[in-house]
Coordinates of C-alpha atoms (C1' of nucleotides) in Angstrom, one line a residue:
Chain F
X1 CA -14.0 34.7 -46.1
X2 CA -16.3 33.4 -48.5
X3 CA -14.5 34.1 -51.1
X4 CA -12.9 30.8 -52.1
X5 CA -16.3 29.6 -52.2
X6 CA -18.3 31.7 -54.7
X7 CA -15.7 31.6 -57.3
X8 CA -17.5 33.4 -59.5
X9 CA -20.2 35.3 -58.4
X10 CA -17.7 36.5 -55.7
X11 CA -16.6 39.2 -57.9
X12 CA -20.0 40.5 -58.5
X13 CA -21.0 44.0 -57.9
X14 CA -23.4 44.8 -55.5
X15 CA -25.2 48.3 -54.7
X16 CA -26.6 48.1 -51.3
X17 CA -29.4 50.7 -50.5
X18 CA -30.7 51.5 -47.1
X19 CA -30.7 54.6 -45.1
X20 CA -30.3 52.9 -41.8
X21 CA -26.5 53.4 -41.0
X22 CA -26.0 50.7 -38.6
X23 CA -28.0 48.1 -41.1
X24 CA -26.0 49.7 -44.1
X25 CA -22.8 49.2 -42.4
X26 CA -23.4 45.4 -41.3
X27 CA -24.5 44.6 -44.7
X28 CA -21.3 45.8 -46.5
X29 CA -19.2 45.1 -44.4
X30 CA -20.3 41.3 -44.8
X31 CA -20.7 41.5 -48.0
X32 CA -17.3 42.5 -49.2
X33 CA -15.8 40.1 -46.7
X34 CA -18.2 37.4 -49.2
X35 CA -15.9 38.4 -51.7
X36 CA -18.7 40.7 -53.4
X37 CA -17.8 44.3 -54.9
X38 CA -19.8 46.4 -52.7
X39 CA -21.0 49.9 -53.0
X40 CA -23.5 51.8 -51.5
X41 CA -26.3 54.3 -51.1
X42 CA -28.5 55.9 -48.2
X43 CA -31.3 57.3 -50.2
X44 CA -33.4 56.6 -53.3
X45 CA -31.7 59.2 -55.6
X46 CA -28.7 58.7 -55.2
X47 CA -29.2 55.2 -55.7
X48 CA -31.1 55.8 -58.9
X49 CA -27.6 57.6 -60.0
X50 CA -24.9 55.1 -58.7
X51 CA -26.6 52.8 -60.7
X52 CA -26.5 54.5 -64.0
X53 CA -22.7 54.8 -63.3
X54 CA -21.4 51.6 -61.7
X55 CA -24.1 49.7 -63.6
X56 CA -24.4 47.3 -60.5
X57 CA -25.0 43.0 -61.3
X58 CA -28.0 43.5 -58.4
X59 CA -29.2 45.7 -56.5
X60 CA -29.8 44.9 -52.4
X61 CA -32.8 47.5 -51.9
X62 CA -34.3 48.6 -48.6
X63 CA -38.4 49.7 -49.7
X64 CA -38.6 52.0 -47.3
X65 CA -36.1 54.8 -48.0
X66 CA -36.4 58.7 -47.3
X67 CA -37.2 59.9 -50.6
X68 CA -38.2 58.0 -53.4
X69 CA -39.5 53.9 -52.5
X70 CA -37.9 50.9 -53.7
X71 CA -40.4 50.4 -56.0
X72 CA -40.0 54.0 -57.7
X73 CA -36.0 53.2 -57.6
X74 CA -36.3 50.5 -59.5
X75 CA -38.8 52.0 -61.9
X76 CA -36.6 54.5 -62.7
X77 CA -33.6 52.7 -63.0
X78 CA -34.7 50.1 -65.6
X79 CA -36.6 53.0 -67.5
X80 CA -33.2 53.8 -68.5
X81 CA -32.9 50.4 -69.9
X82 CA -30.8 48.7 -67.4
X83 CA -32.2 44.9 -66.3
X84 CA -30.7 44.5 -63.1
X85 CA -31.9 42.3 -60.6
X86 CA -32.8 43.2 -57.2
X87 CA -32.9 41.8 -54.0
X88 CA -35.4 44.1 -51.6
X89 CA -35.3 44.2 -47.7
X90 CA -38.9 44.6 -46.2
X91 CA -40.6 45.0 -43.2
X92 CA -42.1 42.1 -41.6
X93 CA -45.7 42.9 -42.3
X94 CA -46.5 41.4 -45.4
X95 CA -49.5 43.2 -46.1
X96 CA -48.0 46.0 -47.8
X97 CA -49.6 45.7 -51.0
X98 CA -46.9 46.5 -53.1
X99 CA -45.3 43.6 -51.8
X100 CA -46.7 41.4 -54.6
X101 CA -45.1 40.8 -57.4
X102 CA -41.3 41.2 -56.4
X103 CA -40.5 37.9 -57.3
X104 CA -42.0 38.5 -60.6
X105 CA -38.4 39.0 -62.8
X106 CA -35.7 36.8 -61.0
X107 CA -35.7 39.3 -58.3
X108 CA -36.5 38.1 -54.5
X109 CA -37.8 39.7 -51.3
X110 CA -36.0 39.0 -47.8
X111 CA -37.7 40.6 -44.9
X112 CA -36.5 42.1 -41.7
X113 CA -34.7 41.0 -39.5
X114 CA -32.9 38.4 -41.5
X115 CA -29.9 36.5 -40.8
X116 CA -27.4 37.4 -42.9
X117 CA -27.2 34.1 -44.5
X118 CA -30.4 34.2 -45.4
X119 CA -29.3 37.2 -47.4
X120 CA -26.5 36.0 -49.0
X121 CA -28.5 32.8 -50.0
X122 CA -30.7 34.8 -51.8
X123 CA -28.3 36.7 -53.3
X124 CA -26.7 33.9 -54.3
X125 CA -30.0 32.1 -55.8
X126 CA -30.8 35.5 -57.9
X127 CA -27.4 36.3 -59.8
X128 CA -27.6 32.2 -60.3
X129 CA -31.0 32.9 -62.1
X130 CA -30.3 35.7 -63.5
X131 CA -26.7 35.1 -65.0
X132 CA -26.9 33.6 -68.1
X133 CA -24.2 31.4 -69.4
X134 CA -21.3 29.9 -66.9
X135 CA -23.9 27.7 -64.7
X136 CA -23.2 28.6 -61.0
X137 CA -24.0 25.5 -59.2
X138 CA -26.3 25.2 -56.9
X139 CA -24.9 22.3 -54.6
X140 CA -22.4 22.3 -52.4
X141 CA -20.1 19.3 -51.8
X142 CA -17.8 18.5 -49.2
X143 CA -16.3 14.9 -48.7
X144 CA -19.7 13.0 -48.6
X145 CA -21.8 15.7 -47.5
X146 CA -23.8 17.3 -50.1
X147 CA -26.1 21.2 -50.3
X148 CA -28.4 22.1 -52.6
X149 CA -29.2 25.1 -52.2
X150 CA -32.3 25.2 -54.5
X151 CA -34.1 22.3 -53.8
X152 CA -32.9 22.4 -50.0
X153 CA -31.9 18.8 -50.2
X154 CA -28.9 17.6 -48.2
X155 CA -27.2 13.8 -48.3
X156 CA -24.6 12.0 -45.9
X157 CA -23.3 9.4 -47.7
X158 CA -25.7 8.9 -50.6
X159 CA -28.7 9.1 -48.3
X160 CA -31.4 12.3 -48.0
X161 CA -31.4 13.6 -44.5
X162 CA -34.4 16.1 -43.7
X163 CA -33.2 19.5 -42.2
X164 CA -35.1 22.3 -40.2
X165 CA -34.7 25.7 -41.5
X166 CA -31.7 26.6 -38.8
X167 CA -30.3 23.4 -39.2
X168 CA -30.2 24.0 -43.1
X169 CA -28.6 27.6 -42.8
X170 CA -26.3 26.3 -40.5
X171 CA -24.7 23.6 -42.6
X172 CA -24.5 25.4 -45.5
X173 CA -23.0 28.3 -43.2
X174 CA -20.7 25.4 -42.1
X175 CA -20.0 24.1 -45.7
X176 CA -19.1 27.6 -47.4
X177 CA -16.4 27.5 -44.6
X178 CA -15.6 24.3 -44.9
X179 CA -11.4 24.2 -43.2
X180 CA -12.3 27.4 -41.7
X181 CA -13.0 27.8 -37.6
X182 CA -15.7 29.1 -37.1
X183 CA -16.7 30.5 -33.6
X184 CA -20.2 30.5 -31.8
X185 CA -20.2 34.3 -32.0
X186 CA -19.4 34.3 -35.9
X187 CA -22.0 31.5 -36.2
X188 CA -24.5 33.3 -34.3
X189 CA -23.6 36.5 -36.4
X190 CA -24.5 35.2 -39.8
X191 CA -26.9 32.4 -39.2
X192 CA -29.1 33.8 -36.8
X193 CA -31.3 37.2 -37.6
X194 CA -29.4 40.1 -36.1
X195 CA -31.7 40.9 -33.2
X196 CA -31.5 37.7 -31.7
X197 CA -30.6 38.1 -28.4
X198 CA -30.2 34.7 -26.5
X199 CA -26.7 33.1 -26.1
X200 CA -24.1 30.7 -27.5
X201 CA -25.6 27.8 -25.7
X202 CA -28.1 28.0 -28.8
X203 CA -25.3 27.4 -31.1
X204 CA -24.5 24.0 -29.4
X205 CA -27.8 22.8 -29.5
X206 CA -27.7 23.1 -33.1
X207 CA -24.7 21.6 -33.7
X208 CA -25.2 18.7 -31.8
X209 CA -28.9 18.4 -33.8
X210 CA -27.0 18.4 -37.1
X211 CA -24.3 16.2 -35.5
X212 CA -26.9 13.6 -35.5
X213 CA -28.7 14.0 -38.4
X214 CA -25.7 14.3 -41.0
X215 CA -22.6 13.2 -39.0
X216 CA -23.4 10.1 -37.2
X217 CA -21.3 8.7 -39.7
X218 CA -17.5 7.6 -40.3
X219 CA -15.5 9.8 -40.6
X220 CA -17.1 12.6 -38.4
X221 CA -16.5 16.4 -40.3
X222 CA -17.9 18.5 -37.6
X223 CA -15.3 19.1 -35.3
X224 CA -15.0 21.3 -31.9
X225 CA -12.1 23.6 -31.1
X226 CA -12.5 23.5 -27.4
X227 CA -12.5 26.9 -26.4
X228 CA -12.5 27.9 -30.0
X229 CA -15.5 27.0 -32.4
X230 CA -16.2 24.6 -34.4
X231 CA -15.0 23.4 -37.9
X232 CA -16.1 21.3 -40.7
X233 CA -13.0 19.5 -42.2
X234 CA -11.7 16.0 -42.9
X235 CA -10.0 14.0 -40.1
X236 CA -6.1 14.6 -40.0
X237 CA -4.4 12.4 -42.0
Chain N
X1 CA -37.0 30.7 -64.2
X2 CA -39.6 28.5 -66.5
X3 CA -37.2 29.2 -69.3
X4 CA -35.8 25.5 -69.8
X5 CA -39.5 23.9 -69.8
X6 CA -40.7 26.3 -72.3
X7 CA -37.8 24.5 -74.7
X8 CA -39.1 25.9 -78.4
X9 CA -41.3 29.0 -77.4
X10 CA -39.1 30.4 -75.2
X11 CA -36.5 32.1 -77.6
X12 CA -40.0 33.6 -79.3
X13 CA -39.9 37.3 -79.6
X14 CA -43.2 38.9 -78.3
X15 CA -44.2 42.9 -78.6
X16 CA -46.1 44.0 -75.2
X17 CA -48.2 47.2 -76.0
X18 CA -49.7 48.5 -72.8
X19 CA -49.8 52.0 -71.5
X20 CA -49.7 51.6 -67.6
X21 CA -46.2 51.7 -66.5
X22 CA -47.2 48.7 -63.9
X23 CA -48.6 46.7 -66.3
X24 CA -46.3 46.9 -68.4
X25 CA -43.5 46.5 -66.0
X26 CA -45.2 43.4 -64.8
X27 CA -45.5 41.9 -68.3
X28 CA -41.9 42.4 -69.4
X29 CA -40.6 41.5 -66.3
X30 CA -41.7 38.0 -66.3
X31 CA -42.5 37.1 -69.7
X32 CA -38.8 38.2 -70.1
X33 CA -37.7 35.5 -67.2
X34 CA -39.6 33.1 -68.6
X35 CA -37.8 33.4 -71.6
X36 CA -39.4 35.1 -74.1
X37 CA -37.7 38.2 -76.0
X38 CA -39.9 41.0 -75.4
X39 CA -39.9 44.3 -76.7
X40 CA -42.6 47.2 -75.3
X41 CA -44.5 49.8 -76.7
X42 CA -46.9 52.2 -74.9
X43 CA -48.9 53.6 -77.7
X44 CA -50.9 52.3 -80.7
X45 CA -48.7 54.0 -83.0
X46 CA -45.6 53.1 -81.5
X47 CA -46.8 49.6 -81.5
X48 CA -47.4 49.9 -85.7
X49 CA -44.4 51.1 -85.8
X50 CA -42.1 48.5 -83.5
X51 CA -44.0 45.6 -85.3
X52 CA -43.1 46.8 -88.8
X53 CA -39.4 46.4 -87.5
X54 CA -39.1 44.2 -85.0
X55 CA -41.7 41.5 -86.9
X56 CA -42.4 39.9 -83.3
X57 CA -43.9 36.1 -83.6
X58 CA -46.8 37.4 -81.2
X59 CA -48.1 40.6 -80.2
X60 CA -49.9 41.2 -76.4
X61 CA -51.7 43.7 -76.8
X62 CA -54.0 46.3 -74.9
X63 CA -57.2 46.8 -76.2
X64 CA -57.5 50.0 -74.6
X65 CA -54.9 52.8 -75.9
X66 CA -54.3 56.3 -75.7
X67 CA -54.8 56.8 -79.5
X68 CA -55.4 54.4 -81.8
X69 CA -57.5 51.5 -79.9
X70 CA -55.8 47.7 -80.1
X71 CA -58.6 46.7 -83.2
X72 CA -56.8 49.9 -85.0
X73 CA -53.9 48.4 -84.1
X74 CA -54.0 45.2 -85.9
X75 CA -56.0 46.8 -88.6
X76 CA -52.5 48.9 -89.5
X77 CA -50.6 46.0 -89.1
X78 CA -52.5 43.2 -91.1
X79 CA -52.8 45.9 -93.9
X80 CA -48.9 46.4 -94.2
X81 CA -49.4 42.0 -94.8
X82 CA -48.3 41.1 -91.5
X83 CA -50.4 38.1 -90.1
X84 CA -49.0 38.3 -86.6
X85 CA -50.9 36.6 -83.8
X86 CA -52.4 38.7 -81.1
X87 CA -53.2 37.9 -77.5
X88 CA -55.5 40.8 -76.4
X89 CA -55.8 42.6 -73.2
X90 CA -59.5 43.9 -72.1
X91 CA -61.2 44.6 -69.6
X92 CA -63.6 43.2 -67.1
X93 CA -66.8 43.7 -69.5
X94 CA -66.9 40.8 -72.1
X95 CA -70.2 42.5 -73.7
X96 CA -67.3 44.7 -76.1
X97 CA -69.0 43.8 -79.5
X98 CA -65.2 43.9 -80.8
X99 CA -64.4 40.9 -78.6
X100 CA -66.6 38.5 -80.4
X101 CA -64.6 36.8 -82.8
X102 CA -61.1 37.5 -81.5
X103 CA -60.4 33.7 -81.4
X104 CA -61.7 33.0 -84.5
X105 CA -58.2 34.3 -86.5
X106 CA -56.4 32.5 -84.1
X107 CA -55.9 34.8 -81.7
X108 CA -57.0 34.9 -78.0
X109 CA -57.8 37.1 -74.8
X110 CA -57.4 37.5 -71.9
X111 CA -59.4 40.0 -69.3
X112 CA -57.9 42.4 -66.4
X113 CA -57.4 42.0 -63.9
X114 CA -55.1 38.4 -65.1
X115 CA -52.9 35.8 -63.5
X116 CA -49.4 35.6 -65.2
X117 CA -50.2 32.2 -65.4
X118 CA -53.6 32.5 -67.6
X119 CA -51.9 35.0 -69.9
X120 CA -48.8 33.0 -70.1
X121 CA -51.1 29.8 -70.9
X122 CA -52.6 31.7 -73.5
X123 CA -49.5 32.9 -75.4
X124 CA -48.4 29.7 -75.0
X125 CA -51.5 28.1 -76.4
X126 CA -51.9 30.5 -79.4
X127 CA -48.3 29.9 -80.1
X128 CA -48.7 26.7 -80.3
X129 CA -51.5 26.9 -82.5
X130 CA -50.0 29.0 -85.5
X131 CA -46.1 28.0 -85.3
X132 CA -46.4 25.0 -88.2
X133 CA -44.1 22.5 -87.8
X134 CA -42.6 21.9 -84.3
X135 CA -45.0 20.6 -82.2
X136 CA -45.5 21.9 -78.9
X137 CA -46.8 19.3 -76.6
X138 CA -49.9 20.5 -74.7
X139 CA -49.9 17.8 -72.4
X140 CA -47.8 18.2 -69.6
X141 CA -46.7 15.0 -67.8
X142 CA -44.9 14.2 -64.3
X143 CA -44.5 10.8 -62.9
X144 CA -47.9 9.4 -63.2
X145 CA -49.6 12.9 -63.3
X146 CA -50.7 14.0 -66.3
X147 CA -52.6 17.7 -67.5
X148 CA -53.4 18.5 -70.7
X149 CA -53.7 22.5 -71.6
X150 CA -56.4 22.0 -74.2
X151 CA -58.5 20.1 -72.9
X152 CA -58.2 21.1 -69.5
X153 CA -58.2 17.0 -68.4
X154 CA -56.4 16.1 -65.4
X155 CA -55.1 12.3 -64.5
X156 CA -53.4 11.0 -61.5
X157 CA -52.3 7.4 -62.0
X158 CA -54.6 6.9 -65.1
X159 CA -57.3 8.3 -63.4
X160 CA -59.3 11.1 -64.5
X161 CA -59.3 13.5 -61.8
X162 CA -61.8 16.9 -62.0
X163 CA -60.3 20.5 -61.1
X164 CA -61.7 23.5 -60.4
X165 CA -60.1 26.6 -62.4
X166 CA -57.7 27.8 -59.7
X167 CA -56.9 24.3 -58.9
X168 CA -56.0 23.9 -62.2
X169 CA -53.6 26.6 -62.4
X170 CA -52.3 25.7 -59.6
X171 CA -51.4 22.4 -60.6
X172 CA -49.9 23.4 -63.7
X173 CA -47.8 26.0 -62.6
X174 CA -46.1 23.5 -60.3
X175 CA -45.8 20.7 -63.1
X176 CA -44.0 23.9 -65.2
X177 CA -41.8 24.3 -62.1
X178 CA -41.4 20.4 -60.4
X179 CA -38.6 20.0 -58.9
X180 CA -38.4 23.4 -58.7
X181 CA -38.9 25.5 -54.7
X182 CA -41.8 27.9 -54.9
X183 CA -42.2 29.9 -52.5
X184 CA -45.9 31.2 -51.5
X185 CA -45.3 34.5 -52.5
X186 CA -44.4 32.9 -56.1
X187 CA -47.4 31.0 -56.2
X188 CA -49.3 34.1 -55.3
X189 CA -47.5 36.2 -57.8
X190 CA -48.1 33.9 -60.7
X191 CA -51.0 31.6 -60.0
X192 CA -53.4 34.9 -58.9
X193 CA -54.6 37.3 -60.7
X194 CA -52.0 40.3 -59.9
X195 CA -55.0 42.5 -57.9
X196 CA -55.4 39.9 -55.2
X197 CA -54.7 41.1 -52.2
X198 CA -55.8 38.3 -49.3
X199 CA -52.7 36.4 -47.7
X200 CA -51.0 33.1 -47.8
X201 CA -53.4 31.0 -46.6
X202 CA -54.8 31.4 -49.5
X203 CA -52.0 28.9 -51.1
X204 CA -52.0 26.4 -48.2
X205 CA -55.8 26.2 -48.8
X206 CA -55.4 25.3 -52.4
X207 CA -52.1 23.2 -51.6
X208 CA -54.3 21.2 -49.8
X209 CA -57.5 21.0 -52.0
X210 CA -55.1 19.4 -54.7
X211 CA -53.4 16.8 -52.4
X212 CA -56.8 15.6 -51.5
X213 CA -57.7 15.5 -55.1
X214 CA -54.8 14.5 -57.4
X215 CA -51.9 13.5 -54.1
X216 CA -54.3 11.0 -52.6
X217 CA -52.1 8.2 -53.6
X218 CA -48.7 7.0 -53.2
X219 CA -46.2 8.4 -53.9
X220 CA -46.9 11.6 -52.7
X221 CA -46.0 13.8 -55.2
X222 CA -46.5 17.5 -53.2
X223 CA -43.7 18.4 -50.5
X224 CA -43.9 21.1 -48.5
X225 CA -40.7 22.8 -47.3
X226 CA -41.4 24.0 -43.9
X227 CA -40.7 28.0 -43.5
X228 CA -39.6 27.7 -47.8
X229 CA -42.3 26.9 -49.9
X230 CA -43.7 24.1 -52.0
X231 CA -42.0 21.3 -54.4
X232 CA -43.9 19.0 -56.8
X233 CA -40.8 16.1 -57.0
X234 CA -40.6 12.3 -56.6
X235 CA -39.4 11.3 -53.6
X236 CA -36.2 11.1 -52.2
X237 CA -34.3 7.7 -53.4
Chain C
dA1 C1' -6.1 13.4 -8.9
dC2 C1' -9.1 17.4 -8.4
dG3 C1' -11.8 21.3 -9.5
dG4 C1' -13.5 24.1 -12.8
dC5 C1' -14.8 25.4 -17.2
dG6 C1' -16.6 24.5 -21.6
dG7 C1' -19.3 21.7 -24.2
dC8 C1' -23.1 18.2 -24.9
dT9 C1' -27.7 16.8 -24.9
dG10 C1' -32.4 15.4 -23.1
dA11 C1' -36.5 17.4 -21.9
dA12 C1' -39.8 20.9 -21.5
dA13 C1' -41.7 25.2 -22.6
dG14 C1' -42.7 28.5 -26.0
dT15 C1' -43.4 30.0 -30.6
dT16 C1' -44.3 29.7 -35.4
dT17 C1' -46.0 27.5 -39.4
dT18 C1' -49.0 24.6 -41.7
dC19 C1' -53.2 22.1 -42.4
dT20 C1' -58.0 21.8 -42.8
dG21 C1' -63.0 22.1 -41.7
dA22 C1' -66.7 25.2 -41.8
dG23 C1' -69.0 28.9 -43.7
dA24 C1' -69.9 33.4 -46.0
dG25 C1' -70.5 35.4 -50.3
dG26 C1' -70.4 35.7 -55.3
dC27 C1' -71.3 34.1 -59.8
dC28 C1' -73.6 31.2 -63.2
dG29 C1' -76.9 28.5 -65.4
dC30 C1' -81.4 27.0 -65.2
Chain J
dG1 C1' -84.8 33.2 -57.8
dC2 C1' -82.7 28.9 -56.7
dG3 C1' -79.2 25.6 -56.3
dG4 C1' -74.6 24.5 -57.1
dC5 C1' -69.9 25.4 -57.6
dC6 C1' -66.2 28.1 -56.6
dT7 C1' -63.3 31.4 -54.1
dC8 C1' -61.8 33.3 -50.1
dT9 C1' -61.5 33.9 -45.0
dC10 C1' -61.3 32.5 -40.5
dA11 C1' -60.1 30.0 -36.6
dG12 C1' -58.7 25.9 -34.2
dA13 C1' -55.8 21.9 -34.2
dA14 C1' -51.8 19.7 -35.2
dA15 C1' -47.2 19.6 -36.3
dA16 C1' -42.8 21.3 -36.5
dC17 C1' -39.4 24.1 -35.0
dT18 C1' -36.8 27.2 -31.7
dT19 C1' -35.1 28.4 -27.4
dT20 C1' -34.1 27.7 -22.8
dC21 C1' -32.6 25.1 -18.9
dA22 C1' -30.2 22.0 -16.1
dG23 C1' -27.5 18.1 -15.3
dC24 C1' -23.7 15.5 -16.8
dC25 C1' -19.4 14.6 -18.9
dG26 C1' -14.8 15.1 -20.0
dC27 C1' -10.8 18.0 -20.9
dC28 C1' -7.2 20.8 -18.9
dG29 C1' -4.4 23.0 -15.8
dT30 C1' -2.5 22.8 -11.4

DNA sequence: ACGGCGGCTGAAAGTTTTCTGAGAGGCCGC
DNA sequence: GCGGCCTCTCAGAAAACTTTCAGCCGCCGT
């Protein structure tokens, strides 16, 4: 789905650790339909070993894991000389000591439950850090509608519009999929964590909120599909 | 990360000697991102022996070693002719008779438990001192903001302005970073010494000592990024 | 043209995040 | 030992954001 979108780092290899099967399964699946070359692992060792063979470009790492913890996983794995970055899911509770320092060597933290946005974002922002040479960019353009996704600045027409945090993940969920319907069950999917539990009607407040903040403008992108979803495109012709 | 504002020292090759695995991953972890090229050792000898080869343009080392101690260290290496510069590691108890005098050849250190910040100042400060030629500015300036390493001085719009240590680190890691989103968990990780264990509020507390002290006038220099982190950037056009 | 469904949006309630004043405790210099 | 600065914590207030609800509107099929 994403694909077309993340040109490059689309083809990236991912191992995705986590012993939960249902978690495991969501992640992958979504990630390979990102266009990402996913392959997995349910416990620390065997982790530890799929690394050493399908020398991964990052590593999505649950810290709590059977056997060994993430932190252990990852010691082991760059003892043998291997850099990759990581991106580790946590608990909620931020207290856990080891905690500190993960964003120490490009590497980030996302903590559970997270959207799967969210995810990909970071993702995204890590193998852009940590990749060397070809520049990913960080913005995202469509018509006169611009993303970045570093700074979190967004512009209609040349002018800065302030975002909440949904709002943001929305319109960048919106903009990776530019030309593509979306429905408010797919939108819910990836933009909202995936315990939330409310309904669609959330999904229309949103858009309308972003509909006034970024497209209260000629010509409108954000379109509905009656029945359908919603898509961000330019008007027919 | 701080690679492209560390323009001339960044591509300098550093030797880490340090025989706690933590440590040490800590240290290579993020002197690597911020650009240097670092190279490890875990043992006095070992160290000797890597900076024969490797001739490193600064050496971090631990002052406390399972064999030889870092003094020994040096003592090996100065007598093969090298003249490399040394930022030590010690511990808490300054009264170490061996400590006296460390910054008179140059050199510097710095006392466990650090902030990456501190050390990295302090690299970056002996490096600036003993590479001839290039000079590295120590005075690091943002829109009318102004901090000088050396002399620890702070101005905001031509006025001096007086900072408390942490404050001052604070500051500075956000001028090495403006325009850059830090999150509070990458203040914490970098601005605080890597021990601390207290929560984010910690940040927000300091965020707001410095806006009362050096973001007092327009414009207003500090952004926060609701649910993201903190920016130091000129406002929006 | 009518009724029904889906969508839109204002408003209110609920929740989370951030800001900041106050104060405890530690360290340092005198 | 005292006073002053500094760090860190706590808790309340404020602000921002999220979610729900309900009424309205307009599209669509009959």
């Amino acid at each position: 789905m994403a694909a077309q979108t993340q040109p490059k780092q689309a083809e990236a290899k991912l191992l995705v650790v986590e012993d939960d099967a249902n978690i495991l399964e969501l992640l992958s699946a979504s990630l390979r339909f990102a266009g990402f070359d996913v392959s997995t692992a349910t416990s620390g060792s065997a982790a530890v070993s799929a690394a050493k063979n399908s020398t991964p470009d990052l590593v999505v790492l649950d810290v709590m894991l059977p056997d060994l913890d993430g932190f252990e996983v990852i010691r082991l794995m760059r003892e043998g000389g291997q850099r990759t970055p990581v991106v580790f899911l946590t608990a909620r509770d931020g207290t856990d000591d080891k905690i500190r320092g993960l964003t120490l060597g490009g590497d980030d933290y996302v903590t559970k439950p997270f959207s799967l946005e969210e995810l990909t974002a970071r993702i995204r922002a890590v193998l852009r850090r940590t990749t060397q040479g070809d520049e990913e960019p960080s913005r995202l353009v469509f018509a006169d509608l611009e993303l970045d996704e570093e700074t979190h600045e967004v512009y209609r027409a040349g002018q800065r519009v302030q975002l909440s945090p949904t709002e943001f993940k929305l319109l960048r969920y919106l903009m990776l999929n530019a030309n593509r319907v979306l429905s408010k069950a797919q939108i819910l999917d990836h933009v909202w964590k995936y315990d939330f539990r409310g309904d669609d009607n959330i999904v229309e407040s949103y858009i309308s909120y972003l509909r006034r903040k970024v497209d209260n403008v000629q010509p409108r992108l954000i379109h509905t599909l009656r029945g359908v979803g919603y898509v961000l495109r330019k008007p027919a012709v």
